[in-house]
Coordinates of C-alpha atoms in Angstrom, one line a residue:
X1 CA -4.8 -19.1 8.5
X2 CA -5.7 -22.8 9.3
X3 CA -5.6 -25.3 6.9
X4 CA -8.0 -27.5 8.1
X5 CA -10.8 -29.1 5.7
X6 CA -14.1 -28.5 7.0
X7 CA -17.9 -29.7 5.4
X8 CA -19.7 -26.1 6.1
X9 CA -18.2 -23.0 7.5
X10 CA -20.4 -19.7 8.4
X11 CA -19.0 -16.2 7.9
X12 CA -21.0 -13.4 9.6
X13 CA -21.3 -9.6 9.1
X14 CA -23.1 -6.0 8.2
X15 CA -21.7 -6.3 4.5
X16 CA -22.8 -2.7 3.8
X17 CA -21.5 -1.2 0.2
X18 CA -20.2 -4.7 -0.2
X19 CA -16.9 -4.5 -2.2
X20 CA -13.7 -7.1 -3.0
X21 CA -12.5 -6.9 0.6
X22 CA -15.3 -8.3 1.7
X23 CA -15.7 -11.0 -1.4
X24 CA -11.8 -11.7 -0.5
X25 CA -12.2 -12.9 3.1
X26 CA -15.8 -14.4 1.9
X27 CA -13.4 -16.6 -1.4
X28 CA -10.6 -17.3 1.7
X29 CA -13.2 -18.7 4.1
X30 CA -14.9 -20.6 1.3
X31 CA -11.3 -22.4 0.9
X32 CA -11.5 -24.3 4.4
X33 CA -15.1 -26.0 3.7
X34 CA -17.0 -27.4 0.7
X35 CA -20.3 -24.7 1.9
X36 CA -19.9 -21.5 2.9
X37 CA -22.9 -19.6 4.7
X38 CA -22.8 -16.2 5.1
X39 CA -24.7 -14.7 8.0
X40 CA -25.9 -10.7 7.8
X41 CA -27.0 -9.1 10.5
X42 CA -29.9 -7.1 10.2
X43 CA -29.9 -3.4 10.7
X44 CA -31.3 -3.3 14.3
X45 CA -28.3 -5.4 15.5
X46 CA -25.6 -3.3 13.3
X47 CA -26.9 0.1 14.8
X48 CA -26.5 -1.5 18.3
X49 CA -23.3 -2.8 17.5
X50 CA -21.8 -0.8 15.0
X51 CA -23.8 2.2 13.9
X52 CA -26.3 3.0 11.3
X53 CA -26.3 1.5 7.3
X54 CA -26.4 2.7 4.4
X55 CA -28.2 -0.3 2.5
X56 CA -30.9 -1.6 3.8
X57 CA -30.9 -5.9 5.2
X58 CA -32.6 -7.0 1.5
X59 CA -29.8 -5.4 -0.6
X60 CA -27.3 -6.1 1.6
X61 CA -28.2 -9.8 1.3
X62 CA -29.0 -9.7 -2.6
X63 CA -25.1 -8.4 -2.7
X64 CA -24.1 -11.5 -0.6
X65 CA -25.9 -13.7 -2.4
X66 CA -24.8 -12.7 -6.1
X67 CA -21.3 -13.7 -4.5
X68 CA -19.9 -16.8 -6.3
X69 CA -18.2 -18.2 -3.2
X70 CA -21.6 -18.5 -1.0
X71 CA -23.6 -21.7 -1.4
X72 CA -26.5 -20.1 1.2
X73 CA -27.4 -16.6 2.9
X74 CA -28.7 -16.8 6.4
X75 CA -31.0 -13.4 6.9
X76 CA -30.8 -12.1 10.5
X77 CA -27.8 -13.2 12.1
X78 CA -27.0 -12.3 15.7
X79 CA -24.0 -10.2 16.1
X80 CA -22.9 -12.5 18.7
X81 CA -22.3 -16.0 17.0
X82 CA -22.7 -18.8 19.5
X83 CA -22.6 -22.8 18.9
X84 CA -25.9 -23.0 18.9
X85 CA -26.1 -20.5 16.0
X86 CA -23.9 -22.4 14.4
X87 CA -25.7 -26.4 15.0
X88 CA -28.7 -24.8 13.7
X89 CA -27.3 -24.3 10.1
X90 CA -25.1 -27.4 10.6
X91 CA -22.1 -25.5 10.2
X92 CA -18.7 -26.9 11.5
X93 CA -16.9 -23.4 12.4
X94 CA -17.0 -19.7 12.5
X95 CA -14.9 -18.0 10.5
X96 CA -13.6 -14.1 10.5
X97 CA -11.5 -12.0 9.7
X98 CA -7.8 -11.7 11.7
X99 CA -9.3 -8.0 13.0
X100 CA -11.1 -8.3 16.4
X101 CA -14.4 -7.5 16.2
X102 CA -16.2 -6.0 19.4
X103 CA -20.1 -5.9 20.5
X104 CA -22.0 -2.6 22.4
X105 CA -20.4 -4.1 25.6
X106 CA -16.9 -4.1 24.4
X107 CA -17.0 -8.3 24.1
X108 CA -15.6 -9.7 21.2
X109 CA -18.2 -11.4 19.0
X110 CA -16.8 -14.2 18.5
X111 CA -15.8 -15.5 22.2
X112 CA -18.1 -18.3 22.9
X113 CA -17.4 -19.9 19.4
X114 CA -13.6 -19.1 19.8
X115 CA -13.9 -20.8 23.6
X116 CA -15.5 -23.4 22.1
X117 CA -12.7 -24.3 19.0
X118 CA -14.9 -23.8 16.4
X119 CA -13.0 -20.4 15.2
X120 CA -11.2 -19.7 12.5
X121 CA -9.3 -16.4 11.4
X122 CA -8.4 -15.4 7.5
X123 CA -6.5 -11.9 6.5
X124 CA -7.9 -9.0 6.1
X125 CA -8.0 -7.3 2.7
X126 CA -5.2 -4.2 3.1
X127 CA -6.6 -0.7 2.0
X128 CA -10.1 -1.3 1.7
X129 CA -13.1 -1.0 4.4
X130 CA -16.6 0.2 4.1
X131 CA -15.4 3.6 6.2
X132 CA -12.4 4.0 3.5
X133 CA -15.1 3.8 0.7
X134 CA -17.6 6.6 2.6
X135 CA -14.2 8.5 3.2
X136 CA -13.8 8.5 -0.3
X137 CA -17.1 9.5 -1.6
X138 CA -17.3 12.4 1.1
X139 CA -13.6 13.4 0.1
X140 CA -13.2 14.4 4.0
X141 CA -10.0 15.7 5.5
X142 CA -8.5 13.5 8.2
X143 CA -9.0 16.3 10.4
X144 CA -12.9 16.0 10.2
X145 CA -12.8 11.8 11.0
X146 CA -12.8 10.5 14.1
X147 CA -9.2 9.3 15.3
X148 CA -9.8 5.7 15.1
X149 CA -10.7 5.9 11.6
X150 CA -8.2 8.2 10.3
X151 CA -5.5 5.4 10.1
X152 CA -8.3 3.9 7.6
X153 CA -9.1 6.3 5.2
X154 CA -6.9 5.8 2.0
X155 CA -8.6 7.4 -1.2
X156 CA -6.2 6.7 -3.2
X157 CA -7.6 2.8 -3.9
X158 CA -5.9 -0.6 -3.4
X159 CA -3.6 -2.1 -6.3
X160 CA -4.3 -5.5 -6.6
X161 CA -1.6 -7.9 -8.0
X162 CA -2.4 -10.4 -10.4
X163 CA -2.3 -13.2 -8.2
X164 CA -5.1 -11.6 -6.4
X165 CA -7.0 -11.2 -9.7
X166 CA -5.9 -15.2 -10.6
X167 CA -7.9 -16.3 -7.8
X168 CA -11.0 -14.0 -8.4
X169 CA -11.0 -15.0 -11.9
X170 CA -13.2 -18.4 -13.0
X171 CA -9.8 -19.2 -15.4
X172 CA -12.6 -20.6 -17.4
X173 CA -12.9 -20.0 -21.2
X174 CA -16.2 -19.9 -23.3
X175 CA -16.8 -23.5 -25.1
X176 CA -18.2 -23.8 -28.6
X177 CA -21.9 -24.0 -27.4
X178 CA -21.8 -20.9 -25.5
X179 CA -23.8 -18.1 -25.9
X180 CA -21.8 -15.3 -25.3
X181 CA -23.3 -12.3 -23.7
X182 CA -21.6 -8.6 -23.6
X183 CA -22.0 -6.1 -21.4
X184 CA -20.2 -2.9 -20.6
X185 CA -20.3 0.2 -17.9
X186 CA -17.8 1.6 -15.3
X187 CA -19.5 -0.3 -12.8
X188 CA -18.6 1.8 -9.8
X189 CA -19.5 1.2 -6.0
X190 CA -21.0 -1.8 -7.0
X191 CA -24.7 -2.1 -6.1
X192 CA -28.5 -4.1 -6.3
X193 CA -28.6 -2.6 -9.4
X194 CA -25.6 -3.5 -11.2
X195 CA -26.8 -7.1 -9.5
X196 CA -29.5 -7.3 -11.4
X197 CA -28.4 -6.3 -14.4
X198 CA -25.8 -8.7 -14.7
X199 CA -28.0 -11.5 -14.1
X200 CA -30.5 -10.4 -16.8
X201 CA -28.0 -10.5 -18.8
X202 CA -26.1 -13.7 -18.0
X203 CA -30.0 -14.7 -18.7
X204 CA -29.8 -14.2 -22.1
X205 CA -26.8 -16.7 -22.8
X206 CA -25.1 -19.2 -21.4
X207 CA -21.2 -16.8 -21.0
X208 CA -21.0 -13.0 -20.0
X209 CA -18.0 -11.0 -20.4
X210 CA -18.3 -7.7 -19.5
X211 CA -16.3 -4.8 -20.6
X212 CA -15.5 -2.5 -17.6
X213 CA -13.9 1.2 -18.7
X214 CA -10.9 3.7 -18.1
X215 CA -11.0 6.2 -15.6
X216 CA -10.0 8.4 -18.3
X217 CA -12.5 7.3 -21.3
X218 CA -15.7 7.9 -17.8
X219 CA -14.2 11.5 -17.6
X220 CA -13.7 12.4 -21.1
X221 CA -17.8 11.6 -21.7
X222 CA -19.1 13.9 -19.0
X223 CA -19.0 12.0 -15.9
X224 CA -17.1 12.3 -12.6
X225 CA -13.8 9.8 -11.6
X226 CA -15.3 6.7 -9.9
X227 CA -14.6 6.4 -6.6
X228 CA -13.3 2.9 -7.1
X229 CA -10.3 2.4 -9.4
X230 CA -10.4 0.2 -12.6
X231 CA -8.6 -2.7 -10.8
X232 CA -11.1 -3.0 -7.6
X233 CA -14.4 -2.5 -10.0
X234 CA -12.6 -5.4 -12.1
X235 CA -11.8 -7.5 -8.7
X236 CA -16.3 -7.0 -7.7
X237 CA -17.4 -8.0 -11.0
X238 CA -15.2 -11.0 -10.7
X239 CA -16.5 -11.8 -7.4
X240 CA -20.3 -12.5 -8.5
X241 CA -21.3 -15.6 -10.0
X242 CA -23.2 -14.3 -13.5
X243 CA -19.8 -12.9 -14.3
X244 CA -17.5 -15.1 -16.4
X245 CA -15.1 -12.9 -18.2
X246 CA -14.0 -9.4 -17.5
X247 CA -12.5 -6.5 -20.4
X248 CA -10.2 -4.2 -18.4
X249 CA -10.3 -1.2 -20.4
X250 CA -13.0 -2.1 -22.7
X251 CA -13.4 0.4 -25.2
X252 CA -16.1 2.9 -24.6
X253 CA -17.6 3.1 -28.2
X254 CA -17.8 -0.7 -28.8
X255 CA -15.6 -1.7 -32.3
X256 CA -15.1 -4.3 -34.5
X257 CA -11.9 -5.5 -32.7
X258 CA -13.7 -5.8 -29.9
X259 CA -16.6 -7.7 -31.2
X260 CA -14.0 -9.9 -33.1
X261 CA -12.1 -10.7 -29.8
X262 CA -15.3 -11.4 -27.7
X263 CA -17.5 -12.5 -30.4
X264 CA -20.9 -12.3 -28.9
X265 CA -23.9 -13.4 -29.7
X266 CA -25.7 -10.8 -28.3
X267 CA -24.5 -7.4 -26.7
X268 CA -26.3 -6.0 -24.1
X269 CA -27.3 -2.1 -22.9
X270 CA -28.7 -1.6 -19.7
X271 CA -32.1 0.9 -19.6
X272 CA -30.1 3.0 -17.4
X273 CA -27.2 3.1 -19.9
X274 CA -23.7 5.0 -18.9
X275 CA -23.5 6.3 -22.0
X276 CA -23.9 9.7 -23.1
X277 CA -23.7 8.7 -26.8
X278 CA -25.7 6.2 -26.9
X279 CA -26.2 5.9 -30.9
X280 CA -22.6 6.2 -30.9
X281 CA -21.6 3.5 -28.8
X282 CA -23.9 0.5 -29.9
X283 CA -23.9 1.6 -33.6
X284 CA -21.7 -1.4 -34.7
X285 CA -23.3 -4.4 -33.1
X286 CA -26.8 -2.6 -33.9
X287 CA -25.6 -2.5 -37.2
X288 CA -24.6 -6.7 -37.1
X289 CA -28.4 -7.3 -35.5

């Protein structure tokens, strides 16, 4: 990874069921110019390319754009960046991952800006890829993947340290004038709609914390094991900009110690509420208006 200083640097890609890894090498890129703009290809170009999508070019961009690193998200990008690509957004370098990445023809993506010195490279984010998540949702065998993804499906989930964590987090605590906003879920695959909740939320103060729950307390209330472990839901949440604070573990039922500890001004259910219990669950800060 270079440490030059640049004024804007692009990043590109399909960011389909965005997650950390791709927030990671978004927050790395981010740390070699004062702009970042993200490019995402559209789904014509990603099925030439690539293959087919699961979201659609609007939610894949609405996921880019919630990310805290991006200052601006460039609809349409080619899959091929070029300088001229780049000069029409004003944008000093490319920047990727340190995976090759290969068009329909078998030409790396990234050649004519890499020719040109205008390429950078950051690490890639171990254990996690958009084929490791679909692995993980269809539970399938290695037997039944093709072989170059086998050595990429691991459904057992990424650990994150807590330097990792460190750098996700804003390290910013709520001042006296804040309006502190709660909010809690499991929060799983992260999607438009947790998105938009969250910023409806952030809407209604000025500093969201959000409680995020056990594996453990999801199962015991009727509901399958996410597909994501608690520390990679923690790691998205921290990732988009309406987020401030995270709970890990928050308690299911919300309590008095919690409320005591976050001391919001307001908590907040979703219409679409996780919880089974619902009376249950919001009975205390009902009960403190």
């Amino acid at each position: 990874m270079s440490n030059k200083k640049y004024h804007r640097v692009f990043v590109d890609g399909c960011f389909d069921l965005c997650h950390f890894g791709h927030y990671n090498f978004i927050r790395q890129a981010s740390q070699l110019g004062d702009e970042l703009y993200a490019g995402v290809h559209n789904d014509e170009e990603i099925l030439k390319n690539k293959g087919p999508v699961v979201l659609t070019l609007e939610e894949r961009i609405e996921m880019i754009e919630a990310c805290k690193w991006v200052t601006k998200t460039v609809p349409d990008s080619p899959y091929n960046v070029t300088t001229y690509w780049l000069d029409k957004y004003n944008c000093d370098c490319n920047v990727h991952g340190d995976d090759l990445a290969l068009n329909a023809d078998g030409v790396e993506c990234h050649e004519s800006v890499r020719r040109a010195g205008r390429f950078e490279t950051v690490p890639r984010t171990k254990a996690i890829s958009t084929t490791n998540l679909i692995g993980r949702i269809l539970r399938l065998s290695n037997s039944e993947l093709p072989e170059e993804l086998r050595k990429d499906l691991n459904t057992k989930g990424y650990l994150p340290s807590t330097f990792l964590i460190s750098h996700f987090s804003s390290l910013n605590e709520p001042k006296k004038t804040d309006v502190i906003v709660y909010c809690d879920g499991t929060f799983d695959m992260l999607h438009p709609g947790h998105v938009s909740f969250l910023k409806k939320a952030k809407q209604m103060g000025t500093y969201l914390v959000v409680g995020i729950h056990e594996d453990k307390d999801v199962i015991s209330h009727g509901k399958k094991k996410p597909i994501m472990n608690i520390h990679e839901r923690v790691l998205n949440l921290l990732a988009l900009k309406y987020v401030d604070d995270v709970i890990i573990g928050a308690p299911y039922v919300i309590n008095e110690e919690l409320i005591q500890q976050v001391v919001p001004a307001i908590v907040v259910e979703g219409s679409n509420s996780e919880c089974v219990i619902r009376d249950e669950c919001y009975e205390i800060p009902k009960k403190l208006g």
